[in-house]
DNA sequence: GTCTATATACTGATAGAC
DNA sequence: GTCTATCAGTATATAGAC
């Protein structure tokens, strides 16, 4: 597959998204210029517009990809029986998935307000789909009599918020291993909704 | 107290901080210009610099005030006996205090990355003081034998993250009253660290 | 696809009149 | 304390050469 000089479309696109993800996460969407992203990629600012129609679409695309990956990965989990086991699986999956891509997670939460209304609506819908998955587990558990949750929706949001919190402080090589963190939060989540 | 025309120092200062709080919360620090804040206040951009040395100091001041208020309000809580009662008091206080000022809460979390290093250090110190208060409750409860927490620091961060989550969805006049929300989260927090 | 150059608009902050 | 005017820098995005 010969390449003409100055033609590295796929590679430049990948590097642009990678740089944007890192810079948006670190400094915020509004604080990062297209020039700065371009500098990280090693091209001039104008060249980025061959890979994204504008800055807003770049942000939206990063967030949408993250949410799609999240939903696909969850849907691909092996089926388990019983609400308790499903909750433990969810907690473990959530922590592991989110700790593996802290920048995408950070952006997908922090930059919601910088999405144009239509884009915001799309991302919010994907987020709600994910929340509903946990809500269903809690509802089933309540029906089975193994969980005690006065409001499954609120409980789901509470658990997700707690699990998300891991991303704000966990650093690889820190005091606790990933397995220890998973165990601690899985237990807290389980107990929080227990009868 | 007669006022010369064009001299409304205290009032303009108050309005500037109020506008900055609202605009920073809604659009983000980096996305809000001094001109836009000035427009909300009803003065020209240059006039703001009689009330703050620069934009960064304005942000820092808003965050610092919020954290001082938080710590002062918590310190003023009536003393209660027993780790369980103290935890319930903390949860109730946290939710009520944070829901009463969503914009300051939002900014104090989201705009940390836009603080200059020295300012960041100060705010982080205040935040850690608050987290330590809850950590102490959990540690005491573990010593009393009423809580089961393998790591008090991690548990405190987890509970605070869960409680903070309320701010992302609670709206006055919604499906649940403030009292119901408090009760749900207080119970989840209590159970999460129970033996 | 990337470059240079540029249009147009906005940014934080300051100077000096009143 | 607020105004007008302005400096110097930067922003997003586009046009046309290669």
CSV table of C-alpha atoms in Angstrom, one decimal, chain A residues 20 30 43 47 132 172 182 195:
chain,number,residue,atom,x,y,z
A,20,UNK,CA,-7.7,16.1,21.6
A,30,UNK,CA,-12.9,25.6,25.8
A,43,UNK,CA,0.7,19.5,11.5
A,47,UNK,CA,-4.9,20.5,8.3
A,132,UNK,CA,-31.1,1.9,33.0
A,172,UNK,CA,-1.7,2.8,39.2
A,182,UNK,CA,-12.7,-3.4,43.0
A,195,UNK,CA,-31.9,-5.8,52.7
